[in-house]
Amino acid sequence: MPTHYRRDGDVALLEIDNPPVNALDLRVRAGLEAGLRRAADDPAVMAVVLCGARACFPAGADINEIASGAAFHSPILLELQAQMEALGKPIVAAIEGAALGGGFELALTCHGRIAAPEARVGLPEVKLGLIPGSGGTQRFTRLAGPAATLEALTSGAQLPAARALAIGLIDAIAPDTVRAAVQWARRLAGGEPLPALARAREDKLAVPEPDLFAAFRAAHARAFRGQLAPWRIVDAIEAACTRPALEGFQLERQWYLECRESPQCKALMHVFHAERAARRVPQAGPQVAPLPIERVGVVGAGTMGAGIAVCFANAGIDVTLLDVSREAVALGLERVGALYGESVERGKLSGEQAEAARARIRGAVEYSALGDVDMAVEAVFEDPALKCQVFERLDRSTPPRAILASNTSTLDIDRLAARTTRPQQVVGTHFFSPAHVMKLMENVRGRASSPQTLATVMALARRLGKIAVLAGNCDGFIGNRMLQYYGAEAERLLEEGATPEQIDGVVEAFGFAMGPLAMRDLAGNDVGWAIRRNRALPADERWSPILERMAAQGRLGRKSGRGFYLYEGRERRSDPQVLALICAVSRELGIERRELGEAEILARLLHPLINEGAKLLAEGIAARAGDIDVVYIHGYGFPAYKGGPMYWAEQEGLAKVIDTLEQLAPSHGARWGPCAHLRAAAARGGWECLTRR
Ligand code: NAD
């Protein structure tokens, strides 16, 4: 049975036991209903404690039930909550592990909550395009007040127990949590004043500043643009403060149902499943145990090396950060210090946490310092000859067991592996910039990479808090190979008549974090040009000269204060000289500039991604369409609520995607022709037929 009923004297313990995370599926809900009834009917039971088996309070509803509709089969959560509030006996939640989503909504319905010191609580529904639908927005606001609730629910954050206590969500923290909850429940039954149910509380509902909600909406307008759920969460919290209680609860439910039916919710559910599927590596089944990684070397203490060192140190791994000279190492360690300074300033780490992590990173100039590492990550300049030399030295200086990884964005992993005596332990670990912030880790499988090497880097990603995708080895892997034509198309659009503002505006309105030209400025136009210069192009292709000219004129992007835009701090402004440069290119190429509409701009940027994505699937570079979506969402700012480029294409209809490509091909070149794999997928109803297992 997924719920257990036990007695501890006059207290009934209702324990939820539904591995792995005690999700509240129909069987659990039925068990809870029966347990609550039994506790109500038994005159010897004076109070009830709700807890989870294996030190884990329910971490949410069953996601598959939300999608299938089974979450609506009686008893639904709302019915259980009504039963709890009408029990007539004190009921206390003992929270260990993570009480999230529906699980935390259940806890919020109790008279009180006691949490373990390391417990986390939260309502992360927004991440699935939902709002809490079982009174979560209303009860949370009544306990914590509107300001803290707005922050917590629109971000979906998991709050540590200490924070939950500070804002009033829980009543106490106790290491022996269940026992403490039983004792408190017993005292409550024995006459200690019973805390008011959250539903009945009004003392925290006063809005501290009259324009709290208007100001919050204005401050988050950009972050929430295009999305439904975060706005509805704000509406529901406002309703808790301004409407009669019953109406607030009803509105929340109505908005929950609205969100649940939205395409955004379906897209985010797809992303949720795709992220989990990406962990499964066909070449390394669950029987392959990852190697333990406790000490790593990072070679190259530049932008990426410093960020990668911070990722490892934050996960408790010792790092030796190596560069060519004492000065370069000192600079790298300075970068590390600055990253920790930022983390403390932003409240991501406490001063002590930052100090402890930073102390795990030491600098070195001699490769002999890497004599005891379990793994080395190379992050030197993107120069194939230099990387080959570094791999030869790593092979000589690290223990034979060590894995040798490259952070290259585009280069051939097999070429690096060939310089070593252990190609089976060579792999790509492509971090994104800034490495300590960006969630994606695109791991790259070389021809000889062993299942254990792959299992190790996939497990490592999880330990670093990253979302990993395994890509095959080709120029640019998944992400940068697709990006190549997307970036090139942005420049073609500029040549034909669009402006940087127009292009970035369209892409950002679609939901991308940043348009293609703003992204170029962030990465550096010199870097973009250098990468492009090294690449072979099909004979019928040409690169636009715009990027080269930008680099030649010192318009490097953010780092030089000017690129496609002028920068002052984080603000970007238009630069008329850029338009002049673009118009000059159009003239030289004999292109008559014209007005381009939003629809054309968007179509011409998104469709090359999809056509290339189909080729990646067919070549086995990406195992699943969902892997490509995960790469684009977490590495390139594609809006998660649109599900990623491949999901988006399926929603549009692959036949329509083919039509658009065919319409564009005659005037824009052969690369627009829909590839055979895209046609095959369209004929067979979706990407599934190209999936590798
Ligand atoms: P960077 O120029 O900031 O740093 C490179 C560092 O490598 C420098 O400190 C340099 O002194 C050091 N170095 C050079 N030769 C060395 C050697 N023989 N031994 C030890 N150190 C040496 O470069 P970066 O932006 O950090 O990029 C590093 C790698 O990461 C490249 O392969 C790049 O393609 C990849 N990458 C970069 C980004 C990005 O956005 N910057 C993103 C993903 C991947």
XYZ file of C-alpha atoms and ligand atoms in Angstrom:
737
model
C 0.000 0.000 0.000
C 1.310 3.482 -0.793
C 0.058 4.876 2.541
C 0.540 3.446 6.029
C -1.565 4.087 9.107
C 0.237 3.699 12.436
C -0.548 4.639 15.978
C 1.865 6.268 18.412
C -0.282 6.286 21.543
C -3.094 8.713 20.921
C -1.551 10.128 17.729
C -2.238 8.570 14.320
C 0.658 8.684 11.854
C -0.298 8.805 8.198
C 2.779 7.936 6.159
C 2.918 8.291 2.387
C 5.083 5.620 0.770
C 5.177 5.864 -3.001
C 8.739 5.614 -4.331
C 10.718 7.429 -5.541
C 9.366 10.827 -4.394
C 6.059 9.856 -2.738
C 4.062 11.555 -5.515
C 0.376 12.061 -4.739
C -1.138 9.750 -7.300
C -4.662 8.353 -7.144
C -3.707 5.357 -4.980
C -1.971 7.610 -2.459
C -4.928 9.972 -2.362
C -7.335 7.064 -1.817
C -5.076 5.802 1.002
C -5.001 9.230 2.615
C -8.763 9.538 2.430
C -9.189 6.167 4.145
C -6.538 7.010 6.770
C -8.113 10.366 7.582
C -11.517 8.715 7.913
C -10.095 6.075 10.242
C -8.385 8.725 12.397
C -11.600 10.743 12.545
C -13.678 7.715 13.522
C -11.303 6.322 16.168
C -12.151 7.932 19.514
C -8.721 6.928 20.897
C -6.973 9.101 18.276
C -6.604 12.677 19.484
C -4.354 14.075 16.726
C -2.812 13.211 13.345
C 0.695 13.575 11.899
C 1.264 13.493 8.150
C 4.697 12.360 6.960
C 6.540 10.664 4.083
C 8.462 7.386 3.969
C 12.233 7.375 3.349
C 12.523 10.824 4.936
C 10.735 12.492 2.029
C 7.496 14.427 2.186
C 5.590 14.180 -1.125
C 7.539 16.131 -3.731
C 4.430 16.861 -5.774
C 1.526 15.569 -7.761
C 2.115 12.788 -10.273
C 3.039 14.663 -13.438
C 1.729 11.941 -15.717
C -1.630 12.197 -13.945
C -1.781 15.938 -14.603
C -1.284 15.237 -18.309
C -3.653 12.247 -18.469
C -6.387 13.814 -16.367
C -6.169 11.140 -13.612
C -5.312 13.946 -11.183
C -9.017 14.798 -11.512
C -10.241 11.402 -10.344
C -11.782 11.458 -6.886
C -10.517 11.844 -4.268
C -8.788 14.898 -5.676
C -6.429 16.938 -3.524
C -9.107 19.562 -2.862
C -11.399 16.903 -1.395
C -8.644 15.606 0.892
C -7.917 19.142 2.050
C -11.583 19.707 2.898
C -11.509 16.427 4.832
C -8.388 17.559 6.746
C -9.863 20.939 7.639
C -13.080 19.307 8.871
C -11.274 16.566 10.837
C -11.958 18.128 14.215
C -8.538 16.937 15.480
C -5.166 18.707 15.303
C -3.140 17.721 12.252
C 0.574 18.440 11.885
C 2.902 17.914 8.897
C 6.367 16.451 9.534
C 8.399 17.649 6.556
C 11.601 15.836 5.663
C 13.304 16.017 2.267
C 11.345 18.106 -0.224
C 7.705 19.133 0.205
C 6.857 20.530 -3.197
C 3.813 21.335 -5.294
C 0.780 19.296 -4.262
C 2.838 17.863 -1.388
C 3.413 21.288 0.089
C -0.208 22.261 -0.569
C -1.146 19.321 1.640
C 1.252 20.516 4.360
C -0.128 24.049 4.129
C -3.572 22.658 4.938
C -2.420 21.264 8.322
C -2.667 23.237 11.569
C 1.110 23.334 11.759
C 4.336 22.264 10.070
C 7.629 21.056 11.518
C 10.545 20.618 9.124
C 13.912 18.881 9.214
C 16.907 21.262 9.073
C 17.799 20.199 5.517
C 14.193 20.135 4.228
C 13.085 22.276 1.295
C 9.604 23.496 0.530
C 8.040 25.275 -2.414
C 5.415 25.544 -5.092
C 7.336 25.093 -8.383
C 4.216 24.754 -10.600
C 5.224 27.779 -12.691
C 8.045 25.666 -14.157
C 5.402 23.449 -15.739
C 3.340 26.378 -16.975
C 0.857 25.935 -14.125
C -0.257 27.766 -11.059
C -0.799 25.842 -7.824
C -4.359 24.578 -8.092
C -5.193 23.297 -4.632
C -5.234 26.475 -2.606
C -1.451 26.885 -2.700
C -1.446 30.515 -3.782
C -4.085 31.418 -1.197
C -2.642 29.590 1.826
C 0.972 30.539 1.056
C -0.024 34.220 0.893
C -1.973 33.961 4.147
C 1.067 32.505 5.929
C 3.944 34.421 4.328
C 2.354 37.666 3.108
C 2.116 38.832 -0.510
C 5.657 40.160 -1.069
C 7.472 36.916 -0.168
C 4.805 34.871 -1.962
C 5.180 36.787 -5.223
C 8.924 36.089 -5.305
C 8.634 32.435 -4.306
C 5.752 31.390 -6.562
C 6.689 33.238 -9.742
C 10.223 31.820 -9.573
C 9.091 28.369 -8.408
C 11.980 28.459 -5.924
C 12.571 25.702 -3.391
C 13.037 27.404 -0.036
C 15.402 26.003 2.594
C 13.771 25.274 5.959
C 15.426 28.284 7.628
C 13.936 30.673 5.067
C 10.532 28.973 5.284
C 10.616 29.463 9.057
C 11.666 33.101 8.751
C 8.717 33.985 6.498
C 6.144 32.026 8.478
C 5.519 29.001 6.239
C 6.599 26.508 8.880
C 6.404 26.649 12.661
C 9.634 24.977 13.777
C 12.749 23.137 12.632
C 13.600 19.901 14.410
C 16.168 17.203 13.518
C 14.035 14.343 14.832
C 11.165 15.692 12.779
C 8.470 13.030 13.018
C 8.934 12.626 16.771
C 8.811 16.401 17.262
C 5.630 16.562 15.182
C 4.011 13.751 17.206
C 4.873 15.499 20.482
C 3.513 18.822 19.259
C 0.332 17.218 17.915
C -0.144 15.570 21.318
C 0.302 18.906 23.114
C -2.201 20.529 20.757
C -4.697 17.760 21.518
C -3.981 18.281 25.223
C -4.998 21.906 25.295
C -2.115 23.960 23.851
C -3.745 26.682 21.714
C -4.412 25.350 18.222
C -2.863 27.486 15.443
C -5.459 28.897 13.063
C -5.754 27.053 9.744
C -4.030 28.980 6.931
C -7.400 29.340 5.184
C -8.726 31.346 8.137
C -5.685 33.600 8.614
C -5.929 37.243 7.530
C -3.195 38.888 9.573
C -0.560 38.784 6.794
C -2.853 39.915 3.985
C -2.374 43.656 4.366
C -0.496 44.880 1.291
C 2.613 46.644 2.615
C 2.849 49.182 -0.208
C -0.275 50.218 -2.115
C 1.322 49.655 -5.511
C 3.011 46.331 -4.631
C 1.278 44.373 -7.395
C 1.566 47.069 -10.069
C 5.255 47.520 -9.258
C 5.883 43.743 -9.317
C 4.135 43.402 -12.674
C 6.131 46.274 -14.149
C 9.449 44.962 -12.807
C 8.835 41.505 -14.269
C 7.152 42.487 -17.537
C 10.192 41.468 -19.582
C 10.923 38.253 -17.713
C 7.293 37.063 -17.907
C 6.589 38.259 -21.439
C 4.604 35.875 -23.593
C 3.852 33.538 -20.679
C 0.566 32.787 -18.969
C 1.337 31.111 -15.640
C 3.477 33.761 -13.897
C 0.878 36.440 -14.611
C -1.903 34.225 -13.300
C 0.113 33.549 -10.142
C 0.371 37.290 -9.521
C -3.378 37.632 -10.146
C -4.115 34.832 -7.674
C -1.910 36.320 -4.941
C -3.573 39.685 -5.481
C -6.975 37.991 -5.234
C -5.915 36.450 -1.897
C -5.272 39.949 -0.575
C -8.212 41.783 -2.090
C -11.139 39.346 -2.471
C -13.196 37.364 0.035
C -11.472 34.047 0.886
C -13.879 31.788 -0.989
C -13.604 33.867 -4.151
C -9.787 33.765 -3.989
C -9.808 29.959 -3.826
C -12.321 29.740 -6.695
C -10.348 32.098 -8.908
C -7.166 30.144 -8.281
C -8.853 26.936 -9.413
C -10.284 28.603 -12.510
C -6.823 29.937 -13.475
C -5.204 26.580 -12.729
C -7.565 24.919 -15.214
C -6.911 27.648 -17.774
C -3.146 27.099 -17.463
C -3.454 23.324 -17.537
C -5.214 23.509 -20.919
C -2.692 25.953 -22.375
C -0.170 24.993 -25.080
C 2.508 26.455 -22.789
C 1.796 23.884 -20.093
C 1.972 21.077 -22.647
C 5.268 22.427 -24.001
C 6.787 22.674 -20.522
C 5.655 19.134 -19.700
C 7.470 18.032 -22.863
C 10.615 19.828 -21.639
C 10.304 18.189 -18.228
C 10.212 14.737 -19.815
C 12.891 15.606 -22.383
C 15.323 16.672 -19.642
C 14.868 13.341 -17.903
C 15.083 11.330 -21.112
C 18.341 13.104 -22.008
C 19.992 11.500 -18.967
C 19.536 8.066 -20.506
C 22.543 7.334 -22.645
C 21.918 4.488 -25.061
C 25.664 3.649 -25.119
C 25.923 3.431 -21.307
C 23.074 1.584 -19.676
C 22.344 1.680 -15.942
C 24.716 -1.275 -15.418
C 27.738 0.958 -16.117
C 28.961 2.599 -12.901
C 30.433 6.097 -13.220
C 33.967 6.670 -11.932
C 34.287 8.774 -8.783
C 35.528 12.306 -9.507
C 37.015 14.107 -6.493
C 39.989 15.985 -7.962
C 40.123 17.693 -11.340
C 42.545 19.761 -13.328
C 41.286 22.641 -15.482
C 43.740 23.735 -18.168
C 43.344 27.331 -19.329
C 42.324 29.852 -16.689
C 40.434 32.162 -19.046
C 36.739 33.039 -19.081
C 35.595 29.442 -19.399
C 38.318 27.809 -17.316
C 37.595 30.057 -14.330
C 33.838 29.424 -14.581
C 34.338 25.659 -14.932
C 36.654 25.633 -11.894
C 33.899 27.384 -9.903
C 31.321 24.758 -11.002
C 33.535 21.949 -9.704
C 34.474 23.695 -6.463
C 30.830 24.496 -5.714
C 30.097 20.775 -5.953
C 32.828 19.984 -3.415
C 35.450 18.873 -5.965
C 39.110 19.987 -5.600
C 40.451 21.899 -8.599
C 43.904 22.656 -9.923
C 43.623 25.568 -12.360
C 46.550 25.597 -14.756
C 47.724 28.219 -17.245
C 50.891 29.117 -19.138
C 52.424 31.619 -16.701
C 52.182 32.828 -13.124
C 50.538 36.011 -14.411
C 47.918 34.071 -16.362
C 47.189 31.887 -13.331
C 46.909 34.944 -11.090
C 44.466 36.482 -13.559
C 42.447 33.267 -13.586
C 42.286 33.151 -9.797
C 41.217 36.811 -9.845
C 38.386 35.839 -12.208
C 37.419 33.073 -9.796
C 37.418 35.589 -6.920
C 35.203 37.958 -8.909
C 32.718 35.164 -9.682
C 32.471 34.315 -5.977
C 32.102 38.015 -5.126
C 29.122 38.154 -7.499
C 27.580 34.985 -6.068
C 27.706 36.439 -2.554
C 26.381 39.809 -3.718
C 23.426 38.102 -5.419
C 22.716 35.984 -2.348
C 23.442 32.703 -4.177
C 26.114 31.753 -1.635
C 26.863 32.925 1.901
C 30.289 34.447 2.581
C 31.447 31.250 4.314
C 30.139 28.976 1.547
C 31.957 31.068 -1.055
C 35.186 31.041 0.966
C 35.023 27.275 1.490
C 34.435 26.646 -2.220
C 37.113 29.086 -3.314
C 39.634 27.377 -1.044
C 39.192 24.214 -3.145
C 40.732 25.947 -6.194
C 44.489 26.331 -6.404
C 46.592 27.623 -9.264
C 49.497 25.889 -11.032
C 51.797 26.392 -14.021
C 53.396 22.934 -14.107
C 51.567 19.933 -15.532
C 53.172 17.858 -12.772
C 50.531 19.436 -10.482
C 47.981 17.215 -12.239
C 49.582 13.962 -11.046
C 46.645 12.923 -8.846
C 43.568 14.155 -10.727
C 40.614 11.932 -11.665
C 39.808 14.107 -14.650
C 41.212 17.071 -16.584
C 39.147 19.577 -18.557
C 40.946 21.505 -21.264
C 39.724 25.080 -21.863
C 42.553 26.764 -23.797
C 42.079 28.894 -26.939
C 39.945 27.357 -29.700
C 43.023 26.388 -31.724
C 43.234 22.763 -32.923
C 47.065 22.564 -32.916
C 47.287 24.013 -29.411
C 44.596 21.679 -28.096
C 46.419 18.665 -29.592
C 49.608 19.669 -27.745
C 47.705 20.104 -24.494
C 46.154 16.632 -24.840
C 49.586 15.067 -25.395
C 50.837 16.715 -22.207
C 47.754 15.752 -20.244
C 48.189 12.158 -21.342
C 51.761 12.181 -19.988
C 51.049 14.024 -16.733
C 47.752 12.659 -15.404
C 47.217 9.210 -13.838
C 46.241 6.481 -16.338
C 42.734 6.305 -14.839
C 41.994 9.985 -15.483
C 39.389 11.118 -17.990
C 40.566 13.799 -20.410
C 37.843 16.203 -21.527
C 37.773 19.183 -23.851
C 35.560 22.238 -23.569
C 35.892 22.917 -27.283
C 32.811 24.490 -28.868
C 33.333 22.994 -32.319
C 36.532 20.942 -32.751
C 36.940 17.238 -33.488
C 37.136 15.180 -30.273
C 38.597 12.168 -32.137
C 41.532 14.247 -33.323
C 42.326 15.103 -29.695
C 41.794 11.503 -28.583
C 44.277 10.327 -31.228
C 47.011 12.315 -29.444
C 46.622 10.213 -26.320
C 47.233 6.611 -25.302
C 43.707 6.448 -23.825
C 41.172 7.468 -26.496
C 38.501 5.503 -24.612
C 38.819 8.068 -21.782
C 38.600 11.141 -24.004
C 35.316 13.026 -24.245
C 33.882 16.499 -24.804
C 32.374 18.466 -21.924
C 31.042 21.603 -23.562
C 30.054 24.146 -20.931
C 28.231 27.335 -21.863
C 29.174 30.845 -20.869
C 29.018 31.919 -18.051
C 29.885 28.352 -17.071
C 28.913 28.651 -13.409
C 25.436 29.946 -14.351
C 24.347 28.251 -17.575
C 22.506 24.994 -16.968
C 23.527 23.092 -20.070
C 26.455 20.715 -20.416
C 26.734 19.296 -23.930
C 28.839 16.183 -23.489
C 30.418 14.876 -26.670
C 31.009 11.228 -27.483
C 34.203 10.451 -29.364
C 34.460 7.397 -31.595
C 36.364 5.531 -28.862
C 34.769 7.032 -25.714
C 33.951 4.103 -23.419
C 30.532 3.566 -21.837
C 32.125 4.238 -18.444
C 33.605 7.545 -19.612
C 30.174 8.588 -20.904
C 28.422 7.443 -17.735
C 30.969 9.417 -15.695
C 30.491 12.734 -17.479
C 26.696 12.350 -17.464
C 26.728 11.656 -13.702
C 29.194 14.492 -13.186
C 26.810 16.929 -14.868
C 24.113 16.062 -12.349
C 26.517 16.516 -9.477
C 27.373 19.968 -10.853
C 23.668 20.801 -11.000
C 23.705 20.833 -14.805
C 21.341 19.417 -17.372
C 23.347 17.189 -19.662
C 22.787 16.083 -23.229
C 25.062 13.643 -25.006
C 25.973 14.662 -28.555
C 27.877 12.837 -31.241
C 31.143 14.230 -32.560
C 30.779 16.582 -35.538
C 31.668 20.170 -36.330
C 29.761 22.208 -33.738
C 28.069 19.179 -32.135
C 24.333 19.784 -31.655
C 24.147 23.395 -30.535
C 26.726 25.255 -32.581
C 26.118 23.226 -35.721
C 22.478 24.326 -35.741
C 23.414 27.845 -34.736
C 25.705 28.290 -37.716
C 22.878 28.721 -40.237
C 20.693 30.630 -37.804
C 23.478 33.178 -37.283
C 24.285 33.317 -40.985
C 20.644 33.924 -41.826
C 20.486 36.900 -39.448
C 23.238 38.527 -41.480
C 21.474 37.744 -44.773
C 18.408 39.484 -43.374
C 20.566 42.513 -42.552
C 21.918 42.565 -46.110
C 18.393 42.412 -47.545
C 16.973 45.314 -45.559
C 16.390 44.461 -41.891
C 18.022 46.286 -38.994
C 19.618 44.643 -35.921
C 16.840 46.129 -33.747
C 14.166 44.637 -35.978
C 15.701 41.154 -36.065
C 16.445 40.978 -32.351
C 13.039 42.496 -31.602
C 11.206 39.759 -33.530
C 13.234 36.959 -31.952
C 12.880 38.371 -28.437
C 9.137 38.852 -28.936
C 8.984 35.163 -29.886
C 10.446 34.530 -26.437
C 14.191 34.006 -26.896
C 16.266 35.493 -24.081
C 18.266 37.384 -26.700
C 18.174 37.979 -30.446
C 20.965 36.654 -32.710
C 22.835 39.941 -33.049
C 22.707 40.781 -29.352
C 24.007 37.234 -28.807
C 26.893 37.857 -31.229
C 27.790 40.990 -29.295
C 27.795 39.000 -26.056
C 30.056 36.237 -27.404
C 32.352 38.733 -29.177
C 32.329 39.440 -32.905
C 36.068 38.722 -33.114
C 35.451 35.266 -31.597
C 32.537 34.632 -33.978
C 34.627 35.652 -36.947
C 37.611 33.544 -35.824
C 35.428 30.445 -35.539
C 33.864 31.068 -38.914
C 37.243 31.619 -40.604
C 38.306 28.102 -39.575
C 35.258 26.457 -41.051
C 34.888 24.834 -44.425
C 31.806 25.944 -46.359
C 29.883 24.086 -49.047
C 30.870 25.415 -52.489
C 27.513 27.102 -53.120
C 27.545 28.970 -49.796
C 28.974 32.337 -48.851
C 29.286 34.094 -45.511
C 28.098 37.661 -45.328
C 31.059 40.033 -44.953
C 29.252 41.908 -42.161
C 30.753 39.978 -39.231
C 34.305 40.254 -40.538
C 33.904 44.010 -40.967
C 32.490 44.432 -37.499
C 35.506 42.608 -36.059
C 37.962 44.561 -38.244
C 36.486 47.880 -37.070
C 36.906 46.933 -33.418
C 33.174 46.496 -32.988
C 33.768 43.438 -30.859
C 30.497 43.605 -28.929
C 29.846 44.197 -25.252
C 33.480 43.824 -24.252
C 34.519 46.844 -26.396
C 31.359 48.839 -25.647
C 30.214 48.666 -29.264
C 29.215 45.963 -31.693
C 25.844 45.704 -33.428
C 24.785 48.092 -30.642
C 26.373 50.681 -28.364
C 26.598 49.588 -24.724
C 26.496 51.532 -21.525
C 26.548 49.037 -18.695
C 23.849 46.508 -19.497
C 21.874 48.925 -21.688
C 22.061 48.567 -25.456
C 21.410 51.464 -27.840
C 21.125 51.659 -31.613
C 24.162 52.859 -33.515
C 23.498 54.647 -36.850
C 27.039 53.792 -37.979
C 26.177 50.090 -37.862
C 23.276 50.647 -40.214
C 25.602 52.584 -42.518
C 28.047 49.635 -42.510
C 25.226 47.214 -43.319
C 23.826 49.423 -46.119
C 27.310 49.680 -47.628
C 27.532 45.876 -47.726
C 24.106 45.665 -49.392
C 25.238 48.176 -52.033
C 28.485 46.336 -52.734
C 26.622 43.066 -53.164
C 24.093 44.742 -55.478
C 21.207 43.920 -53.137
C 18.282 46.314 -53.235
C 17.176 46.791 -49.621
C 13.494 46.159 -48.908
C 11.065 46.070 -45.982
C 10.995 42.690 -44.260
C 7.961 41.615 -42.257
C 8.072 39.997 -38.828
C 6.727 36.681 -40.109
C 9.429 36.394 -42.756
C 12.189 37.231 -40.285
C 11.001 34.615 -37.821
C 10.479 31.936 -40.471
C 13.920 32.476 -41.961
C 15.598 32.195 -38.572
C 13.724 29.204 -37.171
C 13.469 26.956 -40.207
C 17.209 26.422 -40.736
C 17.377 25.205 -37.121
C 14.759 22.561 -37.814
C 16.182 21.363 -41.117
C 19.620 20.967 -39.530
C 18.059 19.340 -36.470
C 16.500 16.652 -38.696
C 19.956 15.911 -40.156
C 21.475 15.658 -36.666
C 18.844 13.094 -35.732
C 19.330 11.069 -38.876
C 23.122 11.075 -38.394
C 22.734 10.001 -34.775
C 24.528 13.131 -33.508
C 21.417 13.735 -31.401
C 19.677 10.618 -30.073
C 16.248 12.216 -29.645
C 14.458 15.341 -30.867
C 13.946 16.211 -27.188
C 17.747 16.339 -26.697
C 17.932 19.095 -29.315
C 15.135 20.971 -27.551
C 16.973 20.744 -24.232
C 20.176 22.070 -25.846
C 18.372 25.021 -27.389
C 16.429 25.919 -24.273
C 19.277 25.701 -21.773
C 22.170 26.724 -23.983
C 20.724 29.219 -26.466
C 17.762 30.889 -24.767
C 14.940 29.277 -26.796
C 11.726 29.876 -24.793
C 11.036 26.762 -22.706
C 7.309 27.500 -22.841
C 7.445 26.867 -26.601
C 9.085 23.499 -26.014
C 12.277 23.892 -28.088
C 12.737 24.104 -31.879
C 11.889 20.472 -32.675
C 8.767 20.451 -30.503
C 7.748 23.800 -31.973
C 8.107 22.343 -35.480
C 5.831 19.420 -34.600
C 3.225 21.817 -33.215
C 3.414 23.889 -36.393
C 3.118 20.671 -38.382
C 6.126 19.202 -40.199
C 4.240 19.396 -43.504
C 3.886 23.153 -43.042
C 7.567 23.430 -42.146
C 8.419 21.652 -45.408
C 6.128 24.001 -47.362
C 7.858 27.043 -45.903
C 11.307 25.654 -46.690
C 10.205 24.896 -50.262
C 8.837 28.391 -50.707
C 12.108 29.928 -49.533
C 14.480 27.608 -51.398
C 14.165 29.141 -54.918
C 15.145 32.643 -53.817
C 17.492 31.834 -50.937
C 19.568 28.886 -52.039
C 19.926 25.136 -51.928
C 20.471 24.918 -48.160
C 16.780 25.763 -47.817
C 15.715 22.536 -49.455
C 14.000 20.324 -46.863
C 16.277 17.367 -46.127
C 15.136 13.794 -46.782
C 14.942 13.047 -43.046
C 12.576 15.926 -42.451
C 10.373 14.589 -45.243
C 10.541 11.106 -43.730
C 9.571 12.417 -40.300
C 6.671 14.398 -41.792
C 5.424 11.316 -43.642
C 5.598 9.194 -40.482
C 3.903 11.687 -38.198
C 6.792 13.158 -36.190
C 10.385 12.920 -35.026
C 9.824 9.652 -33.180
C 10.848 7.620 -36.244
C 14.323 9.202 -36.156
C 14.865 8.464 -32.441
C 17.773 6.224 -31.347
C 17.294 4.055 -28.314
P 40.032 32.583 -23.107
O 40.830 33.232 -24.172
O 39.283 33.418 -22.145
O 41.002 31.653 -22.207
C 41.935 30.755 -22.713
C 43.018 30.547 -21.662
O 43.835 29.463 -22.057
C 43.935 31.742 -21.467
O 43.988 32.075 -20.093
C 45.278 31.237 -21.967
O 46.375 31.820 -21.267
C 45.159 29.765 -21.683
N 46.093 28.940 -22.427
C 46.496 29.079 -23.699
N 47.378 28.100 -24.006
C 47.535 27.328 -22.904
C 48.310 26.186 -22.590
N 49.113 25.626 -23.493
N 48.239 25.674 -21.363
C 47.437 26.235 -20.441
N 46.688 27.311 -20.679
C 46.729 27.865 -21.901
O 39.096 31.537 -23.840
P 37.658 31.004 -23.390
O 36.619 31.926 -23.897
O 37.713 30.686 -21.947
O 37.550 29.683 -24.257
C 38.234 28.500 -23.903
C 37.619 27.317 -24.641
O 36.243 27.226 -24.310
C 37.668 27.391 -26.162
O 37.837 26.101 -26.659
C 36.279 27.908 -26.521
O 35.865 27.544 -27.818
C 35.446 27.200 -25.482
N 34.156 27.851 -25.188
C 34.063 29.188 -25.062
C 32.826 29.770 -24.769
C 32.688 31.265 -24.605
O 31.565 31.766 -24.678
N 33.759 31.980 -24.334
C 31.707 28.957 -24.608
C 31.845 27.591 -24.711
C 33.080 27.041 -25.003
